Coordinates of N, CA, C and O in Angstrom, one line a residue:
M29 N 80.6 85.5 89.3 CA 80.7 86.3 90.8 C 79.1 86.4 91.1 O 78.4 87.1 90.4
G30 N 79.0 85.9 92.1 CA 77.6 85.9 92.7 C 77.1 87.5 93.4 O 78.0 88.4 93.6
F31 N 75.9 87.3 93.6 CA 75.4 88.7 94.2 C 76.0 89.0 95.5 O 76.3 90.2 95.8
L32 N 76.1 88.2 96.4 CA 76.5 88.5 97.7 C 78.0 88.7 97.5 O 78.2 89.9 98.4
S33 N 78.8 88.2 96.7 CA 80.1 88.7 96.8 C 80.4 90.2 96.2 O 81.1 90.7 96.6
R34 N 79.2 90.5 95.5 CA 79.4 91.7 94.9 C 79.0 92.8 96.1 O 79.5 93.9 96.1
L35 N 78.1 92.3 97.1 CA 77.9 93.3 98.2 C 78.9 93.2 99.2 O 79.2 94.4 99.5
F36 N 79.6 92.3 99.5 CA 80.7 92.4 100.5 C 82.1 92.7 100.1 O 82.9 92.9 100.8
I37 N 82.4 92.4 98.8 CA 83.7 92.5 98.3 C 83.9 93.8 97.5 O 83.1 94.0 96.6
P38 N 84.7 94.7 97.9 CA 84.7 96.1 97.2 C 85.0 95.7 95.9 O 85.9 94.7 95.4
R39 N 84.7 96.6 94.8 CA 85.1 96.3 93.5 C 86.5 96.5 93.0 O 86.8 95.5 92.3
S40 N 87.2 97.5 93.7 CA 88.6 97.5 93.6 C 89.5 96.1 93.7 O 90.3 95.4 93.2
V41 N 88.9 95.2 94.9 CA 89.4 94.1 95.2 C 89.0 92.9 94.3 O 89.8 92.0 93.7
R42 N 87.8 93.1 93.8 CA 87.1 92.0 92.6 C 88.0 92.3 91.4 O 88.4 91.3 90.7
R43 N 88.4 93.5 91.1 CA 89.0 93.7 89.9 C 90.4 93.2 90.0 O 91.1 93.1 88.9
A44 N 91.0 93.4 91.0 CA 92.6 92.8 91.3 C 92.5 91.4 91.2 O 92.7 90.8 92.4
A45 N 92.5 90.9 90.1 CA 92.1 89.5 90.1 C 93.4 88.5 90.7 O 93.0 87.9 91.6
H46 N 94.3 88.3 90.1 CA 95.1 87.2 90.3 C 96.5 87.7 91.4 O 96.5 87.2 92.4
P47 N 97.3 88.7 90.9 CA 98.5 89.0 91.7 C 98.1 89.3 93.2 O 97.2 90.2 93.3
A48 N 99.0 88.7 94.1 CA 98.7 89.2 95.5 C 99.0 90.7 95.8 O 98.3 91.2 96.5
R49 N 100.1 90.9 95.0 CA 100.4 92.5 95.2 C 99.1 93.6 94.8 O 98.8 94.3 95.6
A50 N 98.5 93.2 93.9 CA 97.3 94.2 93.4 C 96.1 93.9 94.4 O 95.3 95.0 94.5
V51 N 96.1 92.6 94.8 CA 94.9 92.5 96.2 C 95.3 93.3 97.1 O 94.5 94.0 97.8
R52 N 96.5 93.2 97.7 CA 97.0 93.9 98.6 C 96.9 95.5 98.5 O 96.2 96.1 99.4
R53 N 97.1 96.0 97.4 CA 97.0 97.5 97.0 C 95.5 97.8 97.1 O 95.3 98.8 97.5
A54 N 94.7 96.8 96.7 CA 93.3 97.5 96.5 C 92.6 97.2 97.8 O 91.8 98.2 98.1
V55 N 93.0 96.4 98.7 CA 92.4 96.2 99.9 C 92.9 97.4 101.1 O 92.2 97.8 102.1
T56 N 94.1 97.9 100.7 CA 94.6 99.0 101.7 C 93.8 100.3 101.7 O 93.6 100.8 100.4
P57 N 93.2 100.7 102.6 CA 92.4 101.8 102.6 C 93.2 103.0 102.1 O 94.4 103.4 102.2
K58 N 92.5 104.1 101.4 CA 93.3 105.2 100.8 C 93.9 106.0 101.9 O 95.1 106.5 101.8
P59 N 93.4 106.3 103.1 CA 94.1 107.1 104.1 C 95.4 106.5 104.7 O 96.4 107.0 104.7
V60 N 95.4 105.1 104.6 CA 96.7 104.4 105.1 C 97.7 104.6 103.9 O 99.0 104.9 104.1
K61 N 97.3 104.5 102.5 CA 98.3 104.8 101.5 C 98.7 106.2 101.4 O 100.0 106.4 101.5
R62 N 98.1 107.2 101.9 CA 98.4 108.6 102.0 C 99.4 108.6 103.1 O 100.5 109.3 102.9
V63 N 99.1 108.0 104.3 CA 100.2 108.2 105.5 C 101.4 107.6 104.9 O 102.5 108.1 105.4
R64 N 101.4 106.3 104.4 CA 102.7 105.8 104.0 C 103.6 106.7 103.0 O 104.6 106.6 103.1
R65 N 102.7 107.2 102.2 CA 103.5 108.1 101.2 C 104.1 109.4 101.9 O 105.3 109.6 101.6
A66 N 103.5 109.6 102.9 CA 103.8 110.8 103.5 C 105.1 110.6 104.4 O 106.0 111.4 104.9
M67 N 105.2 109.3 105.0 CA 106.2 108.9 105.8 C 107.5 108.7 105.1 O 108.7 108.4 105.6
H68 N 107.5 108.7 103.8 CA 108.6 108.7 103.0 C 109.0 109.9 102.2 O 109.1 109.7 100.9
P69 N 109.3 111.0 102.9 CA 109.6 112.2 102.1 C 110.8 112.1 101.1 O 110.8 112.8 100.0
V70 N 111.7 111.4 101.6 CA 113.0 111.4 100.6 C 112.6 110.7 99.3 O 112.9 111.0 98.3
S71 N 112.1 109.8 99.5 CA 111.4 108.8 98.5 C 110.6 109.6 97.5 O 110.6 109.7 96.3
N72 N 109.5 110.4 98.1 CA 108.8 111.1 97.2 C 109.6 112.5 96.6 O 109.3 112.7 95.5
A73 N 110.6 113.0 97.4 CA 111.3 114.0 96.6 C 112.1 113.3 95.4 O 112.1 113.8 94.5
K74 N 112.6 112.1 95.6 CA 113.3 111.6 94.6 C 112.6 111.3 93.4 O 113.0 111.5 92.2
Y75 N 111.4 110.7 93.7 CA 110.3 110.5 92.8 C 110.0 111.7 91.8 O 109.9 111.7 90.9
S76 N 109.8 112.8 92.7 CA 109.2 114.0 91.9 C 110.4 114.5 91.2 O 110.2 115.0 90.1
V77 N 111.6 114.4 91.5 CA 112.9 115.0 90.7 C 113.0 114.2 89.5 O 113.1 114.7 88.5
E78 N 112.8 112.8 89.6 CA 112.8 111.8 88.4 C 111.7 112.3 87.4 O 111.9 112.2 86.1
R79 N 110.5 112.4 87.9 CA 109.5 112.8 87.1 C 109.8 114.0 86.3 O 109.4 114.1 85.0
S80 N 110.1 114.9 87.0 CA 110.5 116.4 86.3 C 111.4 116.3 85.4 O 111.4 116.8 84.3
V81 N 112.8 115.5 85.7 CA 113.6 115.2 84.7 C 113.1 114.6 83.4 O 113.5 115.1 82.2
A82 N 112.4 113.6 83.7 CA 111.8 112.8 82.5 C 110.9 113.6 81.7 O 110.9 113.6 80.6
T83 N 110.1 114.3 82.3 CA 109.2 115.3 81.7 C 109.9 116.3 80.8 O 109.6 116.5 79.5
S84 N 110.9 116.9 81.5 CA 111.6 117.9 80.8 C 112.5 117.2 79.5 O 112.6 118.0 78.3
L85 N 112.9 116.2 79.7 CA 113.7 115.4 78.5 C 112.7 115.0 77.5 O 113.1 115.2 76.4
R86 N 111.5 114.6 77.9 CA 110.5 114.3 76.8 C 110.1 115.4 76.0 O 110.0 115.2 74.8
S87 N 109.9 116.6 76.8 CA 109.4 117.7 76.0 C 110.5 118.3 75.2 O 110.1 119.0 74.2
G88 N 111.7 118.1 75.7 CA 112.8 118.8 74.8 C 112.9 120.1 75.1 O 112.3 120.8 76.4
S89 N 113.6 121.0 74.4 CA 113.7 122.3 74.4 C 112.6 123.1 74.1 O 112.4 124.3 74.0
K90 N 111.8 122.3 73.1 CA 110.5 123.1 72.5 C 109.4 123.1 73.4 O 109.1 122.3 74.2
R91 N 108.9 124.4 73.5 CA 107.7 124.6 74.4 C 106.4 124.9 73.5 O 106.7 125.5 72.3
R92 N 105.5 124.4 73.6 CA 104.4 124.5 72.7 C 103.9 125.9 72.9 O 103.8 126.5 73.9
T93 N 103.6 126.6 71.8 CA 103.0 128.0 71.9 C 101.6 127.9 72.2 O 100.9 127.1 71.8
K94 N 101.0 128.9 72.9 CA 99.6 128.9 73.2 C 98.8 129.3 72.0 O 99.3 130.1 71.2
A95 N 97.7 128.6 71.8 CA 97.0 128.9 70.6 C 96.3 130.3 70.9 O 96.0 130.8 72.0
P96 N 96.0 131.1 69.9 CA 95.4 132.4 70.0 C 94.0 132.1 70.6 O 93.1 131.1 70.3
I97 N 93.4 133.1 71.2 CA 92.2 133.0 71.7 C 91.4 134.4 71.3 O 92.1 135.2 71.1
Y98 N 90.1 134.1 71.2 CA 89.4 135.5 70.6 C 88.2 135.7 71.7 O 87.5 134.8 72.0
R99 N 88.2 136.9 72.0 CA 87.2 137.2 72.9 C 86.4 138.6 72.4 O 86.7 139.2 71.3
H100 N 85.0 138.6 72.9 CA 84.3 140.0 72.5 C 83.7 140.6 73.7 O 83.3 139.6 74.5
G101 N 83.4 141.9 73.6 CA 83.0 142.4 74.9 C 83.4 142.0 76.1 O 84.7 141.8 76.5
N102 N 82.6 141.7 77.1 CA 83.0 140.9 78.6 C 82.6 139.6 78.4 O 82.2 139.2 79.6
C103 N 82.7 138.8 77.5 CA 82.3 137.4 77.5 C 83.5 136.6 78.1 O 84.5 136.9 77.6
P104 N 82.9 135.8 79.1 CA 84.0 135.0 79.7 C 84.5 133.8 79.0 O 85.5 133.2 79.3
V105 N 84.0 133.6 77.9 CA 84.4 132.3 77.1 C 85.7 132.7 76.3 O 85.8 133.9 75.6
K106 N 86.6 131.8 76.3 CA 87.6 131.8 75.3 C 87.5 131.3 74.0 O 87.5 130.1 73.9
H107 N 87.2 132.0 73.0 CA 86.9 131.2 71.7 C 88.1 130.8 70.7 O 89.1 131.7 70.9
R108 N 88.1 129.8 70.3 CA 89.1 129.4 69.4 C 89.3 129.9 68.1 O 90.4 130.1 67.5
T109 N 88.2 130.5 67.5 CA 88.4 130.9 66.2 C 87.4 132.4 66.3 O 86.4 132.6 67.1
P110 N 87.7 133.3 65.2 CA 87.0 134.6 65.4 C 85.5 134.2 64.9 O 84.6 135.0 65.2
E111 N 85.3 133.2 64.0 CA 83.7 133.0 63.8 C 83.0 132.5 64.9 O 81.9 132.8 65.2
A112 N 83.8 131.6 65.8 CA 83.1 131.5 67.1 C 82.6 132.4 68.0 O 81.6 132.7 68.5
A113 N 83.6 133.5 68.0 CA 83.4 134.7 68.7 C 82.3 135.3 68.1 O 81.5 136.0 68.9
A114 N 82.3 135.5 66.9 CA 81.2 136.4 66.3 C 79.7 135.6 66.5 O 78.8 136.3 66.4
G115 N 79.7 134.4 66.4 CA 78.5 133.7 66.5 C 78.2 133.5 68.1 O 77.2 132.7 68.2
C116 N 78.8 133.9 68.8 CA 78.6 133.4 70.4 C 77.2 134.4 70.8 O 76.8 135.3 70.3
R117 N 76.6 133.5 71.7 CA 75.2 134.0 72.1 C 75.4 135.0 73.1 O 74.4 135.4 73.5
N118 N 76.6 135.2 73.9 CA 76.8 136.0 74.9 C 77.0 137.6 74.5 O 77.8 138.1 74.9
R119 N 76.4 138.0 73.4 CA 76.6 139.4 72.8 C 75.6 140.3 73.6 O 74.5 140.1 73.9

């Protein structure tokens, strides 16, 4: 790849080496992509429902419990251990 091609061809296009679909996707400006996505609210809604269902199935009924945080005084930092809170410089 020469110097001039690096200047004139966007990096996303250069990286999308072989398939025509990847090149088309890379060449399409981001505002155009956003407009296309906005024009298909039904497809977007379907996709979001699929993602939420897939995510809920993957995580199962178990929810991760929040790790305890340790604070001292009016320090804005959420310390992970009491030792870290004790050794904090914001005392």
